[in-house]
mmCIF file of C-alpha atoms in Angstrom:
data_model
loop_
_atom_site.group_PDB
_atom_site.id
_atom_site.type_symbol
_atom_site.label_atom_id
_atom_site.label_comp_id
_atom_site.label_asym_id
_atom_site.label_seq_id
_atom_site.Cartn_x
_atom_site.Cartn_y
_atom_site.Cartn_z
ATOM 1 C CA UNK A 1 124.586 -96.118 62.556
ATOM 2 C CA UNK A 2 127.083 -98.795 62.730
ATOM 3 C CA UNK A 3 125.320 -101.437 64.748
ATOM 4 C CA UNK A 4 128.987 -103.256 65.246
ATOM 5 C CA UNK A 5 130.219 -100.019 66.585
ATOM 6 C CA UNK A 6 128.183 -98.676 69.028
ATOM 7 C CA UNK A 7 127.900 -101.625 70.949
ATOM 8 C CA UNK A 8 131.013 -101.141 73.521
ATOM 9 C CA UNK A 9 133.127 -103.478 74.525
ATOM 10 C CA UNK A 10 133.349 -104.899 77.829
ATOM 11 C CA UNK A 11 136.446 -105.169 79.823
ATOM 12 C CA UNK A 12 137.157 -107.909 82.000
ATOM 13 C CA UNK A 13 138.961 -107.953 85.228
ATOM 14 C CA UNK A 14 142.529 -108.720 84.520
ATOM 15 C CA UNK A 15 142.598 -105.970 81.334
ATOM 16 C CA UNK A 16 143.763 -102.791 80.995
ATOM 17 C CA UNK A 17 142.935 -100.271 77.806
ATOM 18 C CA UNK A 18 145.102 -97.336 77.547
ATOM 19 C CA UNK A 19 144.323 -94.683 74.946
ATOM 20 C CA UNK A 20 147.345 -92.239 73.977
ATOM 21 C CA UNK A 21 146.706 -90.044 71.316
ATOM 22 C CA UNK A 22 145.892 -92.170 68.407
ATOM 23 C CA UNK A 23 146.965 -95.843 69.811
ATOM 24 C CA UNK A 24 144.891 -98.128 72.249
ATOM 25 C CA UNK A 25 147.049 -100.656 74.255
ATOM 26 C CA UNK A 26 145.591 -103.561 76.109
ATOM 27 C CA UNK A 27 147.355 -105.485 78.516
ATOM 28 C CA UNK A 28 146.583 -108.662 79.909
ATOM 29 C CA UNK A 29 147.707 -111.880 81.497
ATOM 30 C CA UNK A 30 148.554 -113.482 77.980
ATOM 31 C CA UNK A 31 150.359 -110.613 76.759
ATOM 32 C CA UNK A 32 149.920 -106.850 75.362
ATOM 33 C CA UNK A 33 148.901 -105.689 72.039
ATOM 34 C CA UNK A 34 148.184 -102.333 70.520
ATOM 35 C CA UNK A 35 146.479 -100.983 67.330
ATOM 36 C CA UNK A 36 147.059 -97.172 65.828
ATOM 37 C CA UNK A 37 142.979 -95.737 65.714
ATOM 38 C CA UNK A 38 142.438 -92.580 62.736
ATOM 39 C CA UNK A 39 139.385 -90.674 62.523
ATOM 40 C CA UNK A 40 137.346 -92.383 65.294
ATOM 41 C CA UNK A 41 137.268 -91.392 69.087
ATOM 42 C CA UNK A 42 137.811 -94.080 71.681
ATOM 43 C CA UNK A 43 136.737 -93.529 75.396
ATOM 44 C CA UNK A 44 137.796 -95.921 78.289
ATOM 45 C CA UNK A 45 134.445 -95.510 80.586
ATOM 46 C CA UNK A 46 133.952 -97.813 83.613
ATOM 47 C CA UNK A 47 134.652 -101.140 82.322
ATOM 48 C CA UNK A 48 133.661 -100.535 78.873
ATOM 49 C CA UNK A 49 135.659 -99.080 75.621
ATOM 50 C CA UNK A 50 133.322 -97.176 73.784
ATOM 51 C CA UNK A 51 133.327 -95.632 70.246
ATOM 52 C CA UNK A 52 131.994 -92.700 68.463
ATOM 53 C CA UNK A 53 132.891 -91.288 65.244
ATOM 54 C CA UNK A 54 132.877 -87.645 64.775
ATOM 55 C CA UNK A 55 130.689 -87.146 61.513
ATOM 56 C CA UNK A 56 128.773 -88.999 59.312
ATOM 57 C CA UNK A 57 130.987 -89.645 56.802
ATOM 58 C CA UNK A 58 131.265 -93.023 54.792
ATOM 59 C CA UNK A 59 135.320 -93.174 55.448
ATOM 60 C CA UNK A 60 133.958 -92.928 59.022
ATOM 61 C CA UNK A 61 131.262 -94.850 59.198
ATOM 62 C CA UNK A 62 133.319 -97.698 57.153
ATOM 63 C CA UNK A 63 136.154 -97.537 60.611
ATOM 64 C CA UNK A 64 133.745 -97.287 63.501
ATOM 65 C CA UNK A 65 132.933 -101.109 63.067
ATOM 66 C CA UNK A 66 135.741 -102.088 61.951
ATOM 67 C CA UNK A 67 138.041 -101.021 64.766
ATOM 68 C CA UNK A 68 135.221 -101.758 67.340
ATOM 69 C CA UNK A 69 136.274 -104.745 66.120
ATOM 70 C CA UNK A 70 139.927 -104.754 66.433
ATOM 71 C CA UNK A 71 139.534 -103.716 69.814
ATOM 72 C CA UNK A 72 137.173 -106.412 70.959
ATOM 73 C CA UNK A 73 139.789 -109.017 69.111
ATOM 74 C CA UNK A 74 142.789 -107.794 71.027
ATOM 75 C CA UNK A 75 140.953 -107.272 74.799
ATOM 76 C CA UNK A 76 139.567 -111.327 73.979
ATOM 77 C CA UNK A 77 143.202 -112.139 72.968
ATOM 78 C CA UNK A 78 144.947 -110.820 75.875
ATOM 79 C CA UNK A 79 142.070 -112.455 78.370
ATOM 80 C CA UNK A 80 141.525 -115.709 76.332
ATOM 81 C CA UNK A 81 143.740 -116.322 73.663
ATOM 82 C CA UNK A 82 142.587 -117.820 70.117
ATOM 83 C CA UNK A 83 143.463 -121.032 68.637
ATOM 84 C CA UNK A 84 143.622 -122.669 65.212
ATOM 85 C CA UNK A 85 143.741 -126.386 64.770
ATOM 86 C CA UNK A 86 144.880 -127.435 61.142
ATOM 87 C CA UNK A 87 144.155 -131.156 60.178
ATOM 88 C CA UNK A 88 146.219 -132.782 57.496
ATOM 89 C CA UNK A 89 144.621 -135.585 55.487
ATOM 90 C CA UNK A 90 146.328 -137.963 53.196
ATOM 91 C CA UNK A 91 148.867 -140.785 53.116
ATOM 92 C CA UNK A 92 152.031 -140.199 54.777
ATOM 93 C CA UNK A 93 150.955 -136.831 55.470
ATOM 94 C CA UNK A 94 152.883 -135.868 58.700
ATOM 95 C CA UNK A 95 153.441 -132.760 61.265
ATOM 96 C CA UNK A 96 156.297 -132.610 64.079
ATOM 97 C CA UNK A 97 157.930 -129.720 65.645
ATOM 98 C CA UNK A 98 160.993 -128.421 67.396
ATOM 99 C CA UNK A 99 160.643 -125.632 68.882
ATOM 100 C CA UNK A 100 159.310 -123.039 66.615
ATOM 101 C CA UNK A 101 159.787 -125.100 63.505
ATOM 102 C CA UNK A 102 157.049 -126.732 62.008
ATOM 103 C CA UNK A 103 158.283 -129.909 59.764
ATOM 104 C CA UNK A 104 155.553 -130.821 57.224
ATOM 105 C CA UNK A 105 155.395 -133.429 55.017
ATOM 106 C CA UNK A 106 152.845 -133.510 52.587
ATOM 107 C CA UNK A 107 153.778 -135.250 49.650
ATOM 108 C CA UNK A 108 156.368 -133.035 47.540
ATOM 109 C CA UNK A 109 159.886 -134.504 47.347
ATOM 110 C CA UNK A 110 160.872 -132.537 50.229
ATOM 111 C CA UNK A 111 159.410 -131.654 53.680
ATOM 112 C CA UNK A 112 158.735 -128.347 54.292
ATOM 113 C CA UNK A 113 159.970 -126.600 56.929
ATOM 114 C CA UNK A 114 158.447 -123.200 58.676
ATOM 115 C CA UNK A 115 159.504 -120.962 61.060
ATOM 116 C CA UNK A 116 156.594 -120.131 63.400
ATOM 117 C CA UNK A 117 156.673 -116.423 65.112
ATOM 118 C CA UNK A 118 157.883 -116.332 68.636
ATOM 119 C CA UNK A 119 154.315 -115.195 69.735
ATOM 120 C CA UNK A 120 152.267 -118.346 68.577
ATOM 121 C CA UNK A 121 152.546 -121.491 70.346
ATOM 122 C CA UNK A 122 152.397 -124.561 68.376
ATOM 123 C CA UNK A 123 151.309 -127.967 68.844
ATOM 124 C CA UNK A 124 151.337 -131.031 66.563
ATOM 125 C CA UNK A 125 148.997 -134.193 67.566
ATOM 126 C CA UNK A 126 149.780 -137.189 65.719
ATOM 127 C CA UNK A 127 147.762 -140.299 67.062
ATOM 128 C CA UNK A 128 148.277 -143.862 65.144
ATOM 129 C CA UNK A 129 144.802 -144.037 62.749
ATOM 130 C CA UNK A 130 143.868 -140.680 62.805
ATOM 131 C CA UNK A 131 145.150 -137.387 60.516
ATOM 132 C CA UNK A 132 147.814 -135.217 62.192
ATOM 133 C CA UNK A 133 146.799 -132.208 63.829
ATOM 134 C CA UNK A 134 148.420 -128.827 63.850
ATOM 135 C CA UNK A 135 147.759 -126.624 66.895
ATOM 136 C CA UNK A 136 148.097 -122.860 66.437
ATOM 137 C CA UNK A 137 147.824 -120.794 69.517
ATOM 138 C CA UNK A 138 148.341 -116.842 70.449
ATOM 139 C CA UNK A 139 147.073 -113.726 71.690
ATOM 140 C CA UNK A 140 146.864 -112.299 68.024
ATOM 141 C CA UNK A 141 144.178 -113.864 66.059
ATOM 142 C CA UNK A 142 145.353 -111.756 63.151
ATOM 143 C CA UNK A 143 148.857 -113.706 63.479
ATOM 144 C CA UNK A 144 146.862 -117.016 64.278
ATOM 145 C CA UNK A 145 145.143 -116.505 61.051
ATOM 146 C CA UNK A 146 147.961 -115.015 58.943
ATOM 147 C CA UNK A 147 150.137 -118.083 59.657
ATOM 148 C CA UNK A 148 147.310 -120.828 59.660
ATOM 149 C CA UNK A 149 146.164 -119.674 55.813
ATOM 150 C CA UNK A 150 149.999 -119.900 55.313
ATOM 151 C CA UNK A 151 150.427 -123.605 56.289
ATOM 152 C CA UNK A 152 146.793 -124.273 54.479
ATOM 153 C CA UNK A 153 148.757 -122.853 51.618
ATOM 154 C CA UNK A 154 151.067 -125.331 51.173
ATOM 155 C CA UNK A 155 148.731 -127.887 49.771
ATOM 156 C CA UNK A 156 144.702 -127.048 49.841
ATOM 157 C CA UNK A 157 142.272 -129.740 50.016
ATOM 158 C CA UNK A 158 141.159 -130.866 46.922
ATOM 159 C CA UNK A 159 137.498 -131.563 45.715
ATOM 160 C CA UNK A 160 137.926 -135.431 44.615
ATOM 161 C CA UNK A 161 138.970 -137.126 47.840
ATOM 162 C CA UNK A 162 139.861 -134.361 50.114
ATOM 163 C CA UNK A 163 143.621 -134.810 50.820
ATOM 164 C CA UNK A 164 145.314 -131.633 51.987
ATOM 165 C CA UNK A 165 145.332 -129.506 54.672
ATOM 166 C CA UNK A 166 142.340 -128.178 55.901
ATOM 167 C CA UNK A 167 140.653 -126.730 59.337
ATOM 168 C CA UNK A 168 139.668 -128.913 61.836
ATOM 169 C CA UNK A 169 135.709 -128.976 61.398
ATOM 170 C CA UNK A 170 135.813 -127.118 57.706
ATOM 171 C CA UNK A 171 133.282 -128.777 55.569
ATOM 172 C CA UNK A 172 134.588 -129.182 52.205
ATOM 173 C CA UNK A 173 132.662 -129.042 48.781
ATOM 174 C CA UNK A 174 133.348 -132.212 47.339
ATOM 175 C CA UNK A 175 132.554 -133.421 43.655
ATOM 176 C CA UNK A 176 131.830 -136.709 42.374
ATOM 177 C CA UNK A 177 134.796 -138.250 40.416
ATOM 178 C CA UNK A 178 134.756 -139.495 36.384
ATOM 179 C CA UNK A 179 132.075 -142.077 35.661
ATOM 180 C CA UNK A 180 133.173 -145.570 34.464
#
């Protein structure tokens, strides 16, 4: 038995699940999100969502975890929110935004701009001495995470001194350099 997916998941005042036919909806004071279910039954009991697949099976056995998961992302989400902070180290390294534009420079001959999804918040830091941050903020941590990888992607930090982008607390395997 999955030991992820029979654990239920606990809904907190504030949240509403809603299961029609094959698609659970949560709602909450951050927003609403919903995620299409196949093969596994979902059961809104009390204050709890709870899970059971119907055989056996390893297709089945594979989902019951995985969208215990899902669900437990989405009712956090929608209660709490998730955030991703994004530091960029180097030289003239720099972060601002505009609204939903992200301007990064980070060394090429241009800066690169991004357009953020209207769903995620962002927030750039930029104290004198210290690296820029980039804050990433939303209900979805699959969008959170989609669109932090995506501005790590840019320029990843590298193993000699570290310059790049990285996430804030992200311990990086560093090598020594050529010896003289």
């Amino acid at each position: 038995m999955s030991r992820i997916g029979k654990n239920p998941v606990t809904i907190p005042s504030g949240v509403t699940v809603e299961v029609t036919g094959n698609v659970v909806t949560v709602k909450g004071k951050l927003g609403e999100l919903s995620q299409k279910i196949d093969s596994i039954n979902v059961k809104v009991e009390d204050d709890q969502v709870v899970l059971e697949r119907p055989s056996e099976a390893k297709d089945h056995k594979a989902k019951h975890g995985l969208y215990r998961a899902l669900i437990s992302n989405m009712v956090q989400g929608v209660s709490e929110g998730f955030t991703k902070e994004l530091e960029l180290v180097g030289v003239g390294y720099r972060a601002s935004n505009q609204g939903q534009k992200l301007d990064l420079a980070l060394g090429f001959s241009h800066n690169i701009v991004l357009d953020i999804a209207p769903e995620i918040k962002i927030e750039t830091v930029s104290e004198k001495g210290k690296n820029p941050i980039v804050k990433l903020t939303s209900h979805d941590k699959q969008l959170v995470g989609q669109v932090a990888a995506k501005i790590r992607s840019f320029r990843k930090p590298e193993p000699y001194k570290g310059k790049g982008v990285k996430f804030v607390g992200e311990q990086l395997r560093r090598k020594a350099g050529k010896s003289a």
